[in-house]
PDB file of C-alpha atoms and ligand atoms in Angstrom:
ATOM      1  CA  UNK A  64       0.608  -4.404  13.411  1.00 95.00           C
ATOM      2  CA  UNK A  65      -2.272  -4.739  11.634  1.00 98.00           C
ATOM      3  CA  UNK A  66      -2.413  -4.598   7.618  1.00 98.00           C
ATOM      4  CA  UNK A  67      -4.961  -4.568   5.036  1.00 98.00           C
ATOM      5  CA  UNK A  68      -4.584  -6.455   1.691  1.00 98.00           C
ATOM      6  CA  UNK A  69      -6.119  -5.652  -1.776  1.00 99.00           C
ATOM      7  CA  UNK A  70      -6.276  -6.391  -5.392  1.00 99.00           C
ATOM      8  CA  UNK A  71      -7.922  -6.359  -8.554  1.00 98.00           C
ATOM      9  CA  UNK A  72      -7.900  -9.238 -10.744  1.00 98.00           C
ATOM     10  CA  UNK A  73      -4.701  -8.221 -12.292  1.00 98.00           C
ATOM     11  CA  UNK A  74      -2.902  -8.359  -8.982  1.00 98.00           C
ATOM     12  CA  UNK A  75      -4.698 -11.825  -7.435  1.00 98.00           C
ATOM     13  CA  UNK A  76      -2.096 -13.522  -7.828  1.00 98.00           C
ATOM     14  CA  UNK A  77       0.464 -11.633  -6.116  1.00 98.00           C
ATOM     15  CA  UNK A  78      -1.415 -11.296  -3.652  1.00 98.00           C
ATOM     16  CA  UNK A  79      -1.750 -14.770  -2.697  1.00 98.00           C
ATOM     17  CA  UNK A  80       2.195 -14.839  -2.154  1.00 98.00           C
ATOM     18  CA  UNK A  81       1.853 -11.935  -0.220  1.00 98.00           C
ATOM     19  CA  UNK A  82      -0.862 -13.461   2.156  1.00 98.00           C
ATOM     20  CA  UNK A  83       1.039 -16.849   2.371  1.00 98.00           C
ATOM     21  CA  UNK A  84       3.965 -14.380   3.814  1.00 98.00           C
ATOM     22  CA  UNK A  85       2.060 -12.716   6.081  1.00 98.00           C
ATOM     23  CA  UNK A  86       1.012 -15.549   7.354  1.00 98.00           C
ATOM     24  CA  UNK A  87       4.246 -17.393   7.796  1.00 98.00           C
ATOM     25  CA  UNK A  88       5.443 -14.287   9.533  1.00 97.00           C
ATOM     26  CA  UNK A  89       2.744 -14.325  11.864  1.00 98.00           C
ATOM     27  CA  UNK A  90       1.205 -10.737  11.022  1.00 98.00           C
ATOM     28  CA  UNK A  91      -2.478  -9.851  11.554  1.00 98.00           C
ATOM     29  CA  UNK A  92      -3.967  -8.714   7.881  1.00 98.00           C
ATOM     30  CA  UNK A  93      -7.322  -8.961   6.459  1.00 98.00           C
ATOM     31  CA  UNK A  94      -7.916  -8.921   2.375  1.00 98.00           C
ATOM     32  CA  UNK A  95     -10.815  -7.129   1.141  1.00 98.00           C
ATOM     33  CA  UNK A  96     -10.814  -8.746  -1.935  1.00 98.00           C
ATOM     34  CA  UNK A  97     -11.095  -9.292  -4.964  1.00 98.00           C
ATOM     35  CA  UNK A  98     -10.765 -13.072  -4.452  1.00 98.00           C
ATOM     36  CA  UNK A  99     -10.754 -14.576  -8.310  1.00 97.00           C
ATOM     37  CA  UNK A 100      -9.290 -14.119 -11.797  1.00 96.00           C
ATOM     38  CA  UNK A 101     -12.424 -12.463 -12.897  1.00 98.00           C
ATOM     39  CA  UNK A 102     -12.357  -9.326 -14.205  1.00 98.00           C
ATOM     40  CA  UNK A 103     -13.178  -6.284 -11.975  1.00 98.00           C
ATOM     41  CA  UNK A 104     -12.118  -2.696 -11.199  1.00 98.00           C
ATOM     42  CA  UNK A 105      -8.975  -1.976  -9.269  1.00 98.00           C
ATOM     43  CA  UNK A 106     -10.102   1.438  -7.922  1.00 98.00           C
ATOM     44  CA  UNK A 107     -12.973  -0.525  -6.137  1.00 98.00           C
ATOM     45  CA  UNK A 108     -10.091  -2.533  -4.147  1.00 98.00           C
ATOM     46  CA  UNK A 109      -7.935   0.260  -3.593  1.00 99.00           C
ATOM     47  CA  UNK A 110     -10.472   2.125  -2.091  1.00 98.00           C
ATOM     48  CA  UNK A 111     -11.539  -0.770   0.356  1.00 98.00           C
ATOM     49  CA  UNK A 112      -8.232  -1.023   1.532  1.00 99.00           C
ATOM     50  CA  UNK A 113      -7.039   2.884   1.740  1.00 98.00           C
ATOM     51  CA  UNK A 114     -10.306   4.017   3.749  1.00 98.00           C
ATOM     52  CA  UNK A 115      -9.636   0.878   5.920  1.00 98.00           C
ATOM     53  CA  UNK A 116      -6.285   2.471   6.622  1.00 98.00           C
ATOM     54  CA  UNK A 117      -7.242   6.098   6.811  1.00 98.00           C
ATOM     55  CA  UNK A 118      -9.832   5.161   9.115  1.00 98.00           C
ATOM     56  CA  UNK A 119      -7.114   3.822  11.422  1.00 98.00           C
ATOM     57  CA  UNK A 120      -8.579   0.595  11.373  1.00 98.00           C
ATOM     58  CA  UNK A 121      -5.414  -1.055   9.805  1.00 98.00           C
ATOM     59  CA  UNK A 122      -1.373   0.154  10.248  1.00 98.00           C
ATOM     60  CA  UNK A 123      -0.398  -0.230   7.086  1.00 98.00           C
ATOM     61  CA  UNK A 124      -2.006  -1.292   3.383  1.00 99.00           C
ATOM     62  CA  UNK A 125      -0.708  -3.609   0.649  1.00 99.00           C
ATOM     63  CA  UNK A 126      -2.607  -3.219  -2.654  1.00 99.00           C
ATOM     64  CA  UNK A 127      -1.990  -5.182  -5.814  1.00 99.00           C
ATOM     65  CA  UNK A 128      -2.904  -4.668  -9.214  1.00 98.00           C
ATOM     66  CA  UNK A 129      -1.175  -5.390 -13.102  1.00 98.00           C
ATOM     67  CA  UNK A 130       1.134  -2.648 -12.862  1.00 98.00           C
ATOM     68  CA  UNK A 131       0.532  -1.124  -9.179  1.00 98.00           C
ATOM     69  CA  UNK A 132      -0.103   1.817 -11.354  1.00 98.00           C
ATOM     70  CA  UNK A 133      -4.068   2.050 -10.829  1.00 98.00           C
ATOM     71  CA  UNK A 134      -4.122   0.753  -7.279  1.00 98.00           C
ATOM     72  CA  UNK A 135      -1.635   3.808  -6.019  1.00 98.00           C
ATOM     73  CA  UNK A 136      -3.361   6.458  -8.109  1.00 98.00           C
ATOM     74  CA  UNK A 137      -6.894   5.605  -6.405  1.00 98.00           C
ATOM     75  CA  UNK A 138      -5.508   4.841  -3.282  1.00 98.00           C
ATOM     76  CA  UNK A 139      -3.807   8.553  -2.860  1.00 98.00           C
ATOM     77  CA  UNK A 140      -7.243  10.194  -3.611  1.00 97.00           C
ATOM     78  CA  UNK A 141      -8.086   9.504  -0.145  1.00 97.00           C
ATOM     79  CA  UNK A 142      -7.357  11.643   2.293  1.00 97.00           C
ATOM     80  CA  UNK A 143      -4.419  10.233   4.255  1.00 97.00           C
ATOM     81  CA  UNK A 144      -3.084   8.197   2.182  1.00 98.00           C
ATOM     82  CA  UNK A 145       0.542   7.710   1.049  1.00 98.00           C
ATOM     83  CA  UNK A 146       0.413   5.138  -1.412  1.00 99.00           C
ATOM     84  CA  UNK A 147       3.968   4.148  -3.134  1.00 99.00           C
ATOM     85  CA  UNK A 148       4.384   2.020  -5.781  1.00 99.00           C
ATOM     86  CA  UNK A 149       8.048   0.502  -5.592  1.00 98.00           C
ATOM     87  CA  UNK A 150       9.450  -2.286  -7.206  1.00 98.00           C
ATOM     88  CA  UNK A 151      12.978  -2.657  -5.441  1.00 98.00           C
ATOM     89  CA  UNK A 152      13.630  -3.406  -1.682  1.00 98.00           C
ATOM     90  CA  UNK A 153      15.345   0.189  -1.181  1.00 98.00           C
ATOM     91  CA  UNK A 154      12.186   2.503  -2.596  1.00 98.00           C
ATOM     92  CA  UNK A 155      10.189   0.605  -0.428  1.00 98.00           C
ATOM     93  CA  UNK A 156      12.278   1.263   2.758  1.00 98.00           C
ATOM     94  CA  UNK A 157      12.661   5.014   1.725  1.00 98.00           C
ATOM     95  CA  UNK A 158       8.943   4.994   1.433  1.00 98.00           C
ATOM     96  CA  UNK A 159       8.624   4.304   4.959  1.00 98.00           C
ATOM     97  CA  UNK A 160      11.428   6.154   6.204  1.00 98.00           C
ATOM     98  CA  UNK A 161      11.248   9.461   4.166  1.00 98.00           C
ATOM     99  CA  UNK A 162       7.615  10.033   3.158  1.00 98.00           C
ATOM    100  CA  UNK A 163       5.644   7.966   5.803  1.00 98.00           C
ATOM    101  CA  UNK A 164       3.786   5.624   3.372  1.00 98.00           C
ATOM    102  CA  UNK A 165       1.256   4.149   5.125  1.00 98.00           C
ATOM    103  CA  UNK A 166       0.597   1.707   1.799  1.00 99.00           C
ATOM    104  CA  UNK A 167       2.867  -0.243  -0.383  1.00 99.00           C
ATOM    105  CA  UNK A 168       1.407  -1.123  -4.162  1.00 99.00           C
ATOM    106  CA  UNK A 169       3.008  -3.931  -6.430  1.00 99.00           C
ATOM    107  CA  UNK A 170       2.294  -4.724 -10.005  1.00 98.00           C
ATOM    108  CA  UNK A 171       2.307  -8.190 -10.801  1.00 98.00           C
ATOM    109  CA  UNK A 172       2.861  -8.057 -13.841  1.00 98.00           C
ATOM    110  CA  UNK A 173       5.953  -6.257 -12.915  1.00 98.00           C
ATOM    111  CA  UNK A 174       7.580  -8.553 -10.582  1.00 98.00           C
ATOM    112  CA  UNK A 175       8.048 -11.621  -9.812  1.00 98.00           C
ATOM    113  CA  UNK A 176       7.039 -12.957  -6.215  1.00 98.00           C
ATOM    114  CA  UNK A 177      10.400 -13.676  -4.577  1.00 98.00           C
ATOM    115  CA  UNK A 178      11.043  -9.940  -5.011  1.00 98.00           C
ATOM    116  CA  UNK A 179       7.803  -8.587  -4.418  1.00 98.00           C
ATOM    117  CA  UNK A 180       8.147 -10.670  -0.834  1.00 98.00           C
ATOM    118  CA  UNK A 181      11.083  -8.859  -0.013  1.00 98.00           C
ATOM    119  CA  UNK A 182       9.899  -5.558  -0.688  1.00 99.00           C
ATOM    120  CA  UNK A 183       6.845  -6.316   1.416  1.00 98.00           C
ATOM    121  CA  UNK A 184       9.402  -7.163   4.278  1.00 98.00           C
ATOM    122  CA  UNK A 185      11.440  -4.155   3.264  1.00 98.00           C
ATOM    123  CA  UNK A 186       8.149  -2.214   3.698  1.00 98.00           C
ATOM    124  CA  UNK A 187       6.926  -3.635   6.708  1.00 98.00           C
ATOM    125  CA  UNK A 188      10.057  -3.438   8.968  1.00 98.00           C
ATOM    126  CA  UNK A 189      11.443  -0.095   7.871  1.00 98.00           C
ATOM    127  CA  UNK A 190       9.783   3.094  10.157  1.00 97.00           C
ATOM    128  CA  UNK A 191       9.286   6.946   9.605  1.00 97.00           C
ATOM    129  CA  UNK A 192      12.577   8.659  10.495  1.00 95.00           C
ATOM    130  CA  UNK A 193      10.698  11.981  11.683  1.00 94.00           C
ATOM    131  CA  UNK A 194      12.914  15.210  11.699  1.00 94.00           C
ATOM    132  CA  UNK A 195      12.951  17.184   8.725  1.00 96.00           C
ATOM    133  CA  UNK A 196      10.846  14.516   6.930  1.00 95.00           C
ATOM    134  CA  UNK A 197       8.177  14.508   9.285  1.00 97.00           C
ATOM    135  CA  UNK A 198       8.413  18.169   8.240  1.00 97.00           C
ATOM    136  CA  UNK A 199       8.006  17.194   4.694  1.00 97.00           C
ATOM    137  CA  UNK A 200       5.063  14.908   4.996  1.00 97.00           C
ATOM    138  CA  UNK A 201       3.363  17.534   7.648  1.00 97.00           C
ATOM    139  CA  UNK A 202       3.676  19.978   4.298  1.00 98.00           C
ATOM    140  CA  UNK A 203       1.594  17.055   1.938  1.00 97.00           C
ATOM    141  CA  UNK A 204      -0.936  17.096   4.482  1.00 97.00           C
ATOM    142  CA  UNK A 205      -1.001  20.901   4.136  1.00 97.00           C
ATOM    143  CA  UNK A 206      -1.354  20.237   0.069  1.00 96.00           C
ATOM    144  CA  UNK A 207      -4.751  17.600   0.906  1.00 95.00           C
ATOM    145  CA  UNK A 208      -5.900  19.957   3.327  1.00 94.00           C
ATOM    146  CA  UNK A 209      -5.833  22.965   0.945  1.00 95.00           C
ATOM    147  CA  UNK A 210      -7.607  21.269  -1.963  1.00 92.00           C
ATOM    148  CA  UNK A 211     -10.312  19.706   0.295  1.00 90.00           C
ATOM    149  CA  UNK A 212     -10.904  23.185   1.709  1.00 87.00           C
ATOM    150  CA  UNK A 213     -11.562  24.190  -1.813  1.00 84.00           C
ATOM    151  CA  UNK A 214     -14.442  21.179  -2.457  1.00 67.00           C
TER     152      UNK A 214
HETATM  153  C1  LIG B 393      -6.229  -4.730 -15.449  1.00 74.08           C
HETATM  154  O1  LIG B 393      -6.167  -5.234 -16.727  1.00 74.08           O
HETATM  155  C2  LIG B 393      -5.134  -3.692 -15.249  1.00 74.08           C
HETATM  156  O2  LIG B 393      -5.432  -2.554 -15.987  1.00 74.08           O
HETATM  157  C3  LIG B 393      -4.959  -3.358 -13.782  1.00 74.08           C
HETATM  158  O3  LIG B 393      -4.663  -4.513 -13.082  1.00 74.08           O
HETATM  159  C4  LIG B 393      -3.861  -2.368 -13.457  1.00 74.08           C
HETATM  160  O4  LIG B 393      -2.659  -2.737 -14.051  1.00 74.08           O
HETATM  161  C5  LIG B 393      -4.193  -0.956 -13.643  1.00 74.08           C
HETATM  162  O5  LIG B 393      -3.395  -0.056 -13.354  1.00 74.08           O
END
């Protein structure tokens, strides 16, 4: 599995826990940035990450800002994305299971790294159930496909 990894400056350091896990747990993952405290725009990074995995490129996303807020909004403006933001383990297996999220955000100022570790694992190791919510997600595609008819 291959994910990619993204912040803004808000969301650095999270991310470094995040990449240390990865790591540990042997997964393949490449971070598009941003790579210091200083000050930039999280739609930038979100975008980096969500075209990466729209393209098929990458499995799976992880994006990181202060809240998660800004990272999940620009990440679901492109097409084929699911972005959720969750904060506990069980959102973040639901995610998976139930909507098909193909990328977790995380605030950091939210939580703390312990947690936000396990709901990366939660993330990572939970899969789309299919059945009626394959249904369901086939009817959000519908909703992207309508609106980008209409462009
Ligand atoms: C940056 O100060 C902050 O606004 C950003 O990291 C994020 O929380 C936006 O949603």
């Amino acid at each position: 599995m291959k994910i990619a990894i993204a912040s803004d400056h808000g969301g650095v350091n999270l991310k470094r826990h995040i990449l240390k896990f990865l790591a540990e747990q042997n997964y393949h993952f490449y971070d598009f940035g941003t790579f210091s405290d200083e000050s930039v725009d999280y739609p930038d990074f979100a975008e980096l990450a969500a075209e990466a995995v729209a393209k098929g490129d990458y499995d799976l996303g992880i994006i990181c800002c202060g809240t998660g807020i800004g990272v999940s909004i620009a990440a679901n403006k492109v097409p084929g994305i699911r972005a959720a933001l969750c904060h506990d383990t069980f959102s973040a297996r639901m995610s998976r299971e139930h909507n098909d999220a193909n990328i977790l955000a995380l605030g950091e100022r939210v939580v703390g790294p312990g947690l936000a570790v396990d709901i990366v694992a939660a993330f990572l190791q939970a899969e789309h159930a299919g059945g009626r919510h394959a249904r369901r997600v086939a009817k959000i595609k519908a909703i992207e496909e309508k609106y980008a008819k209409q462009g």
